[in-house]
């Protein structure tokens, strides 16, 4: 691809020496699981995310599973989830034995609609998963109000939104407990699998620390049937190197997004990202919508421009959830988003020239089709 969908070329070369140094220290440490690098990254990430505690875990899905487990969500409980999220959000609910109850998003922001969420509450509803999709913060004030009114627990899925804010407060710091992912392509990405749980609650953090480590605090003494969901020590070391750069990388993402917004305004039937007044967007993904999505994607591929679809099939129509008995038409907003959304290339280090090339190709596509 002339312009790939994602590239680390603007991030990794600058930090290579520091990453190698971290590896070398890790190598020489003789301590490869839950060591000093994990402790130090957890402390740094908690501070950065404006929370009291962070627990490094194996990946984003496990972070959500551990969060729900720590809250005591179990079989018979219902958890509100967006109808248009990545399937991991739903799977986490299923894994603890609870039922994911889909709520349609706000068609402007693509984030769970608090008004529609209220309509989906039943006596069994225990929690709501606030997924900050594509990097934009959910309406956390309305979700907080809902939580107080209906006694709901809030779990933020912050996998795509490191550093986004609502009313100036960071995502991953609003919920009772929150999960995030450091999958390599995320805004803060490991060089392998990693994730974290964040919370201000000392009881919950203790539960997660124990659950991620075989249910044990003291070696070979097991309090509960836990899991092996520990963060990899090497990934913690590498994430510790990357974290101080995240603020700048985020600014670059926002600048690129703003160039796209300027250059794509009024082109064809394109619908551009919409940010609520009190929310910030860290542009994990720059997603546009058009009725001609598949043709546009094909055209851009021919021009050597990489794009992706997030996500082509909503969770309720995935084979994995066939047992829930959903039909096409059950969640029309999620289905429309799946049919019309296209993610454009965006990564820190992408040049203004590259953005122009992408937008010129999009303009040419719509010009050719009138
Ligand atoms: C919204 C959302 N939730 C959860 C996850 C799961 O993260 P991981 O792939 O690290 O398990 C992802 C990442 O793909 C995601 O995008």
Tab-separated table of C-alpha atoms and ligand atoms in Angstrom:
chain	number	residue	atom	x	y	z
A	1	UNK	CA	0.000	0.000	0.000
A	2	UNK	CA	1.242	3.475	-0.906
A	3	UNK	CA	-0.567	4.806	2.166
A	4	UNK	CA	-1.172	2.001	4.650
A	5	UNK	CA	-4.140	2.038	6.988
A	6	UNK	CA	-1.792	2.000	9.976
A	7	UNK	CA	1.926	2.479	10.345
A	8	UNK	CA	4.262	2.708	13.325
A	9	UNK	CA	6.809	4.633	11.261
A	10	UNK	CA	6.034	7.928	12.987
A	11	UNK	CA	6.308	6.448	16.461
A	12	UNK	CA	8.723	3.552	16.711
A	13	UNK	CA	11.992	4.815	15.150
A	14	UNK	CA	12.243	7.727	17.649
A	15	UNK	CA	11.909	5.474	20.683
A	16	UNK	CA	13.826	2.455	19.428
A	17	UNK	CA	16.917	3.058	21.585
A	18	UNK	CA	14.792	3.480	24.733
A	19	UNK	CA	12.754	0.362	23.904
A	20	UNK	CA	15.932	-1.687	23.436
A	21	UNK	CA	17.286	-0.306	26.704
A	22	UNK	CA	14.061	-1.334	28.483
A	23	UNK	CA	14.351	-4.807	26.978
A	24	UNK	CA	17.938	-5.046	28.121
A	25	UNK	CA	16.991	-4.044	31.692
A	26	UNK	CA	14.121	-6.522	31.620
A	27	UNK	CA	16.478	-9.231	30.353
A	28	UNK	CA	19.012	-8.572	33.073
A	29	UNK	CA	16.383	-8.300	35.820
A	30	UNK	CA	15.966	-12.071	36.149
A	31	UNK	CA	12.324	-11.445	37.087
A	32	UNK	CA	9.910	-12.033	34.228
A	33	UNK	CA	6.401	-12.061	35.682
A	34	UNK	CA	4.777	-9.357	37.883
A	35	UNK	CA	8.026	-7.579	38.596
A	36	UNK	CA	9.218	-4.000	39.008
A	37	UNK	CA	8.286	-2.993	35.428
A	38	UNK	CA	4.673	-3.987	36.032
A	39	UNK	CA	4.575	-2.068	39.324
A	40	UNK	CA	6.101	1.000	37.786
A	41	UNK	CA	3.853	0.975	34.699
A	42	UNK	CA	0.743	0.481	36.843
A	43	UNK	CA	1.709	3.475	38.961
A	44	UNK	CA	2.486	5.661	35.937
A	45	UNK	CA	-0.691	4.684	34.076
A	46	UNK	CA	-2.902	5.257	37.142
A	47	UNK	CA	-1.418	8.738	37.517
A	48	UNK	CA	-1.775	9.468	33.810
A	49	UNK	CA	-5.387	8.216	33.799
A	50	UNK	CA	-6.251	10.248	36.920
A	51	UNK	CA	-7.276	7.223	39.000
A	52	UNK	CA	-6.034	5.771	42.263
A	53	UNK	CA	-5.275	2.315	40.894
A	54	UNK	CA	-4.292	0.463	37.749
A	55	UNK	CA	-3.833	-3.290	37.445
A	56	UNK	CA	-1.962	-4.567	34.397
A	57	UNK	CA	-3.649	-7.554	32.813
A	58	UNK	CA	-3.270	-9.850	29.825
A	59	UNK	CA	-5.430	-7.959	27.287
A	60	UNK	CA	-8.494	-5.745	26.906
A	61	UNK	CA	-11.045	-8.539	26.874
A	62	UNK	CA	-9.648	-9.956	30.108
A	63	UNK	CA	-9.647	-6.448	31.619
A	64	UNK	CA	-13.408	-6.287	31.017
A	65	UNK	CA	-13.991	-9.831	32.291
A	66	UNK	CA	-12.036	-9.099	35.478
A	67	UNK	CA	-13.891	-5.804	35.960
A	68	UNK	CA	-17.289	-7.513	35.724
A	69	UNK	CA	-16.139	-10.375	37.963
A	70	UNK	CA	-14.854	-7.940	40.580
A	71	UNK	CA	-18.254	-6.218	40.567
A	72	UNK	CA	-19.937	-9.571	41.188
A	73	UNK	CA	-21.854	-9.592	37.882
A	74	UNK	CA	-23.029	-13.157	37.281
A	75	UNK	CA	-25.590	-15.461	35.756
A	76	UNK	CA	-29.081	-13.982	35.833
A	77	UNK	CA	-27.797	-10.396	35.574
A	78	UNK	CA	-28.268	-8.147	32.573
A	79	UNK	CA	-25.637	-5.693	31.374
A	80	UNK	CA	-26.351	-2.875	28.921
A	81	UNK	CA	-23.918	-2.854	26.001
A	82	UNK	CA	-23.817	-0.827	22.782
A	83	UNK	CA	-25.307	-2.587	19.759
A	84	UNK	CA	-22.414	-1.345	17.592
A	85	UNK	CA	-19.298	-2.141	19.613
A	86	UNK	CA	-16.428	-4.524	18.975
A	87	UNK	CA	-17.593	-7.999	20.027
A	88	UNK	CA	-15.156	-8.088	22.999
A	89	UNK	CA	-17.547	-5.884	25.011
A	90	UNK	CA	-20.360	-8.424	24.601
A	91	UNK	CA	-18.087	-11.429	25.099
A	92	UNK	CA	-16.892	-10.135	28.469
A	93	UNK	CA	-20.507	-10.031	29.670
A	94	UNK	CA	-21.158	-13.523	28.310
A	95	UNK	CA	-18.009	-14.926	29.917
A	96	UNK	CA	-19.189	-14.000	33.423
A	97	UNK	CA	-22.527	-15.702	32.675
A	98	UNK	CA	-24.593	-12.512	32.370
A	99	UNK	CA	-26.755	-11.397	29.442
A	100	UNK	CA	-25.610	-8.599	27.130
A	101	UNK	CA	-28.590	-6.319	26.456
A	102	UNK	CA	-27.983	-4.245	23.360
A	103	UNK	CA	-28.716	-0.522	23.281
A	104	UNK	CA	-28.535	1.497	20.079
A	105	UNK	CA	-26.000	4.320	19.784
A	106	UNK	CA	-26.570	8.006	19.181
A	107	UNK	CA	-26.409	8.119	15.372
A	108	UNK	CA	-24.221	11.262	15.550
A	109	UNK	CA	-21.520	10.091	17.959
A	110	UNK	CA	-21.793	6.290	17.546
A	111	UNK	CA	-21.662	5.980	21.353
A	112	UNK	CA	-24.331	4.318	23.501
A	113	UNK	CA	-27.386	6.540	23.853
A	114	UNK	CA	-28.176	7.148	27.551
A	115	UNK	CA	-31.855	7.842	26.738
A	116	UNK	CA	-32.285	4.528	24.933
A	117	UNK	CA	-30.280	2.797	27.674
A	118	UNK	CA	-32.843	3.905	30.251
A	119	UNK	CA	-35.618	2.259	28.224
A	120	UNK	CA	-33.718	-1.054	28.249
A	121	UNK	CA	-33.408	-1.235	32.056
A	122	UNK	CA	-35.226	-4.119	33.770
A	123	UNK	CA	-35.124	-5.337	37.404
A	124	UNK	CA	-32.237	-7.609	36.309
A	125	UNK	CA	-30.033	-4.801	34.938
A	126	UNK	CA	-26.894	-4.511	37.045
A	127	UNK	CA	-24.434	-2.551	34.922
A	128	UNK	CA	-23.801	-0.500	31.814
A	129	UNK	CA	-20.727	-0.750	29.612
A	130	UNK	CA	-19.729	2.671	28.293
A	131	UNK	CA	-17.597	2.043	25.212
A	132	UNK	CA	-15.824	5.175	24.003
A	133	UNK	CA	-15.982	4.071	20.403
A	134	UNK	CA	-13.353	5.192	17.897
A	135	UNK	CA	-11.830	7.466	20.576
A	136	UNK	CA	-14.702	9.749	21.489
A	137	UNK	CA	-15.869	9.948	25.101
A	138	UNK	CA	-19.423	8.805	25.850
A	139	UNK	CA	-21.894	11.186	27.516
A	140	UNK	CA	-20.571	10.299	30.944
A	141	UNK	CA	-22.664	12.852	32.872
A	142	UNK	CA	-25.909	11.322	31.570
A	143	UNK	CA	-24.569	7.798	32.179
A	144	UNK	CA	-23.617	8.790	35.748
A	145	UNK	CA	-27.138	10.168	36.304
A	146	UNK	CA	-28.602	6.917	34.998
A	147	UNK	CA	-26.340	4.953	37.299
A	148	UNK	CA	-27.488	6.947	40.345
A	149	UNK	CA	-31.167	6.832	39.403
A	150	UNK	CA	-31.276	3.073	38.710
A	151	UNK	CA	-28.459	1.846	40.930
A	152	UNK	CA	-26.371	0.684	37.962
A	153	UNK	CA	-22.680	-0.073	38.018
A	154	UNK	CA	-20.616	1.594	35.302
A	155	UNK	CA	-17.822	-0.209	33.462
A	156	UNK	CA	-16.014	1.890	30.883
A	157	UNK	CA	-14.526	0.081	27.913
A	158	UNK	CA	-11.654	2.453	27.259
A	159	UNK	CA	-9.841	0.280	24.722
A	160	UNK	CA	-10.099	2.901	21.968
A	161	UNK	CA	-9.950	6.151	23.895
A	162	UNK	CA	-6.778	6.544	25.998
A	163	UNK	CA	-6.732	10.173	27.058
A	164	UNK	CA	-10.160	11.242	25.808
A	165	UNK	CA	-12.144	13.424	28.197
A	166	UNK	CA	-15.725	14.272	29.059
A	167	UNK	CA	-16.185	17.586	30.876
A	168	UNK	CA	-12.394	17.618	31.200
A	169	UNK	CA	-12.248	14.308	33.095
A	170	UNK	CA	-10.456	11.405	31.451
A	171	UNK	CA	-12.238	8.337	30.155
A	172	UNK	CA	-11.270	5.312	32.214
A	173	UNK	CA	-11.720	7.382	35.384
A	174	UNK	CA	-15.533	7.762	35.399
A	175	UNK	CA	-16.767	4.224	35.932
A	176	UNK	CA	-16.828	2.139	39.115
A	177	UNK	CA	-14.209	0.054	37.352
A	178	UNK	CA	-12.860	0.221	33.811
A	179	UNK	CA	-11.012	-1.899	31.314
A	180	UNK	CA	-8.639	-0.919	28.561
A	181	UNK	CA	-6.577	-2.612	25.870
A	182	UNK	CA	-2.999	-2.012	24.791
A	183	UNK	CA	-3.339	-4.108	21.631
A	184	UNK	CA	-0.528	-2.939	19.299
A	185	UNK	CA	-2.695	-0.701	17.100
A	186	UNK	CA	-4.378	1.085	20.008
A	187	UNK	CA	-3.410	4.694	20.808
A	188	UNK	CA	-1.119	3.318	23.507
A	189	UNK	CA	-0.065	-0.025	22.092
A	190	UNK	CA	2.171	-2.786	23.410
A	191	UNK	CA	4.305	-4.967	21.146
A	192	UNK	CA	2.013	-7.875	21.882
A	193	UNK	CA	-0.978	-8.465	24.140
A	194	UNK	CA	-1.670	-6.289	27.163
A	195	UNK	CA	-4.473	-4.471	28.947
A	196	UNK	CA	-5.333	-2.798	32.234
A	197	UNK	CA	-8.090	-2.247	34.759
A	198	UNK	CA	-8.453	1.204	36.328
A	199	UNK	CA	-10.496	2.222	39.358
A	200	UNK	CA	-10.550	4.474	42.413
A	201	UNK	CA	-11.978	1.690	44.566
A	202	UNK	CA	-9.495	-0.144	46.835
A	203	UNK	CA	-11.771	-3.163	47.351
A	204	UNK	CA	-12.281	-3.668	43.635
A	205	UNK	CA	-8.598	-3.285	42.840
A	206	UNK	CA	-7.748	-5.918	45.402
A	207	UNK	CA	-10.269	-8.307	43.843
A	208	UNK	CA	-8.780	-7.785	40.374
A	209	UNK	CA	-5.215	-8.241	41.633
A	210	UNK	CA	-6.196	-11.550	43.187
A	211	UNK	CA	-8.365	-12.747	40.283
A	212	UNK	CA	-5.689	-12.059	37.645
A	213	UNK	CA	-3.185	-14.179	39.581
A	214	UNK	CA	-4.901	-17.543	40.141
A	215	UNK	CA	-6.985	-16.096	42.961
A	216	UNK	CA	-3.833	-15.754	44.999
A	217	UNK	CA	-2.038	-12.998	46.890
A	218	UNK	CA	0.441	-15.233	48.581
A	219	UNK	CA	2.139	-17.833	46.401
A	220	UNK	CA	0.371	-21.214	46.580
A	221	UNK	CA	-2.447	-19.866	48.782
A	222	UNK	CA	-5.595	-19.478	46.671
A	223	UNK	CA	-8.489	-17.431	48.047
A	224	UNK	CA	-10.814	-17.756	45.052
A	225	UNK	CA	-10.790	-19.704	41.778
A	226	UNK	CA	-8.988	-17.057	39.755
A	227	UNK	CA	-7.334	-16.900	36.349
A	228	UNK	CA	-3.951	-16.364	34.823
A	229	UNK	CA	-4.650	-12.922	33.365
A	230	UNK	CA	-1.433	-11.156	34.362
A	231	UNK	CA	0.181	-8.501	32.213
A	232	UNK	CA	3.375	-9.671	30.532
A	233	UNK	CA	6.341	-8.080	32.303
A	234	UNK	CA	8.126	-7.231	29.050
A	235	UNK	CA	5.025	-5.509	27.674
A	236	UNK	CA	4.768	-3.507	30.902
A	237	UNK	CA	8.395	-2.403	30.438
A	238	UNK	CA	7.783	-1.346	26.822
A	239	UNK	CA	4.493	0.407	27.642
A	240	UNK	CA	6.337	2.338	30.337
A	241	UNK	CA	8.647	3.728	27.639
A	242	UNK	CA	5.765	4.657	25.340
A	243	UNK	CA	3.418	6.277	27.875
A	244	UNK	CA	5.245	9.663	28.088
A	245	UNK	CA	4.857	10.055	24.308
A	246	UNK	CA	1.121	9.413	24.242
A	247	UNK	CA	0.092	13.043	24.733
A	248	UNK	CA	2.032	14.159	21.641
A	249	UNK	CA	0.898	11.219	19.562
A	250	UNK	CA	-2.700	12.063	20.485
A	251	UNK	CA	-2.217	15.676	19.397
A	252	UNK	CA	-0.898	14.446	16.062
A	253	UNK	CA	-3.950	12.219	15.651
A	254	UNK	CA	-6.209	15.190	16.383
A	255	UNK	CA	-4.363	17.402	13.877
A	256	UNK	CA	-4.685	14.771	11.157
A	257	UNK	CA	-8.391	14.359	11.961
A	258	UNK	CA	-8.877	18.083	11.725
A	259	UNK	CA	-7.213	18.139	8.268
A	260	UNK	CA	-9.535	15.339	7.138
A	261	UNK	CA	-12.540	17.265	8.488
A	262	UNK	CA	-11.549	20.449	6.621
A	263	UNK	CA	-10.809	18.691	3.349
A	264	UNK	CA	-13.762	16.302	3.302
A	265	UNK	CA	-16.484	18.767	4.277
A	266	UNK	CA	-19.381	18.659	1.791
A	267	UNK	CA	-17.895	15.920	-0.398
A	268	UNK	CA	-20.507	13.553	-1.871
A	269	UNK	CA	-22.798	12.069	0.773
A	270	UNK	CA	-19.948	11.716	3.277
A	271	UNK	CA	-20.867	11.949	6.947
A	272	UNK	CA	-17.860	13.034	9.016
A	273	UNK	CA	-17.173	12.392	12.725
A	274	UNK	CA	-19.256	14.532	15.081
A	275	UNK	CA	-17.937	15.489	18.497
A	276	UNK	CA	-20.226	16.529	21.340
A	277	UNK	CA	-19.474	19.865	22.998
A	278	UNK	CA	-18.330	18.372	26.323
A	279	UNK	CA	-16.526	15.386	24.839
A	280	UNK	CA	-13.055	15.114	23.376
A	281	UNK	CA	-12.020	12.690	20.655
A	282	UNK	CA	-8.576	11.071	20.500
A	283	UNK	CA	-9.199	9.613	17.029
A	284	UNK	CA	-8.162	6.041	17.525
A	285	UNK	CA	-10.070	5.771	14.254
A	286	UNK	CA	-11.246	8.366	11.760
A	287	UNK	CA	-14.531	6.926	10.540
A	288	UNK	CA	-16.579	8.397	7.702
A	289	UNK	CA	-19.894	7.142	6.363
A	290	UNK	CA	-21.279	6.878	2.849
A	291	UNK	CA	-23.937	4.813	1.084
A	292	UNK	CA	-21.228	3.913	-1.443
A	293	UNK	CA	-18.895	2.528	1.224
A	294	UNK	CA	-17.907	-0.710	-0.523
A	295	UNK	CA	-17.236	1.009	-3.847
A	296	UNK	CA	-15.245	3.757	-2.149
A	297	UNK	CA	-13.158	1.197	-0.286
A	298	UNK	CA	-12.480	-0.688	-3.516
A	299	UNK	CA	-11.496	2.538	-5.281
A	300	UNK	CA	-9.122	3.565	-2.492
A	301	UNK	CA	-7.540	0.112	-2.461
A	302	UNK	CA	-6.891	0.459	-6.208
A	303	UNK	CA	-5.190	3.789	-5.487
A	304	UNK	CA	-2.940	2.106	-2.914
A	305	UNK	CA	-4.754	3.559	0.094
A	306	UNK	CA	-5.497	1.240	2.998
A	307	UNK	CA	-8.839	1.427	4.792
A	308	UNK	CA	-10.751	-0.791	7.197
A	309	UNK	CA	-14.319	-1.351	8.335
A	310	UNK	CA	-15.086	-1.063	12.044
A	311	UNK	CA	-17.165	-3.220	12.093
A	312	UNK	CA	-18.730	-5.062	9.155
A	313	UNK	CA	-21.102	-7.217	11.264
A	314	UNK	CA	-22.638	-5.989	14.537
A	315	UNK	CA	-22.420	-8.437	17.464
A	316	UNK	CA	-26.149	-9.352	17.395
A	317	UNK	CA	-25.777	-10.694	13.838
A	318	UNK	CA	-22.527	-12.579	14.466
A	319	UNK	CA	-22.705	-16.341	14.278
A	320	UNK	CA	-21.215	-16.414	17.763
A	321	UNK	CA	-24.465	-14.911	19.086
A	322	UNK	CA	-26.892	-16.886	16.927
A	323	UNK	CA	-28.179	-18.541	20.124
A	324	UNK	CA	-29.635	-15.181	21.243
A	325	UNK	CA	-32.004	-15.370	18.258
A	326	UNK	CA	-31.575	-11.868	16.845
A	327	UNK	CA	-32.697	-11.039	13.306
A	328	UNK	CA	-31.580	-8.477	10.781
A	329	UNK	CA	-33.558	-5.320	11.555
A	330	UNK	CA	-33.437	-5.741	15.346
A	331	UNK	CA	-30.866	-2.939	15.790
A	332	UNK	CA	-31.216	-0.774	12.686
A	333	UNK	CA	-28.726	1.927	13.734
A	334	UNK	CA	-25.953	-0.598	14.384
A	335	UNK	CA	-26.794	-2.296	11.086
A	336	UNK	CA	-26.735	0.956	9.146
A	337	UNK	CA	-23.352	1.822	10.682
A	338	UNK	CA	-22.013	-1.598	9.706
A	339	UNK	CA	-23.084	-0.995	6.112
A	340	UNK	CA	-21.843	2.568	5.715
A	341	UNK	CA	-18.756	3.088	7.918
A	342	UNK	CA	-15.225	3.292	6.568
A	343	UNK	CA	-12.080	4.004	8.605
A	344	UNK	CA	-9.469	6.114	6.815
A	345	UNK	CA	-5.705	5.880	7.389
A	346	UNK	CA	-4.591	7.749	10.495
A	347	UNK	CA	-1.468	7.349	12.588
A	348	UNK	CA	0.974	9.647	14.374
A	349	UNK	CA	3.564	10.678	11.811
A	350	UNK	CA	1.179	10.606	8.846
A	351	UNK	CA	2.099	13.690	6.821
A	352	UNK	CA	-0.132	16.493	5.568
A	353	UNK	CA	0.790	15.367	2.040
A	354	UNK	CA	-0.461	11.854	2.744
A	355	UNK	CA	-3.732	13.187	4.153
A	356	UNK	CA	-4.114	15.311	0.994
A	357	UNK	CA	-3.512	12.264	-1.166
A	358	UNK	CA	-6.263	10.354	0.644
A	359	UNK	CA	-8.728	13.220	0.458
A	360	UNK	CA	-7.908	13.891	-3.225
A	361	UNK	CA	-8.658	10.261	-4.018
A	362	UNK	CA	-11.977	10.485	-2.169
A	363	UNK	CA	-12.898	13.710	-4.002
A	364	UNK	CA	-11.997	12.059	-7.340
A	365	UNK	CA	-14.187	9.053	-6.464
A	366	UNK	CA	-17.249	11.222	-5.858
A	367	UNK	CA	-16.512	13.441	-8.901
A	368	UNK	CA	-16.355	10.391	-11.161
A	369	UNK	CA	-19.748	9.274	-9.893
A	370	UNK	CA	-21.392	12.689	-10.057
B	1	LIG	C1	-13.904	-1.527	22.147
B	1	LIG	C2	-12.971	-2.658	22.439
B	1	LIG	N1	-13.147	-3.382	23.564
B	1	LIG	C3	-12.324	-4.392	23.886
B	1	LIG	C4	-11.277	-4.737	23.080
B	1	LIG	C5	-10.465	-5.938	23.446
B	1	LIG	O1	-9.108	-5.687	23.586
B	1	LIG	P1	-8.033	-6.854	23.337
B	1	LIG	O2	-7.940	-7.082	21.870
B	1	LIG	O3	-6.781	-6.312	23.940
B	1	LIG	O4	-8.518	-8.054	24.060
B	1	LIG	C6	-11.024	-3.995	21.929
B	1	LIG	C7	-9.846	-4.280	21.079
B	1	LIG	O5	-9.804	-4.839	20.077
B	1	LIG	C8	-11.895	-2.944	21.575
B	1	LIG	O6	-11.717	-2.234	20.475
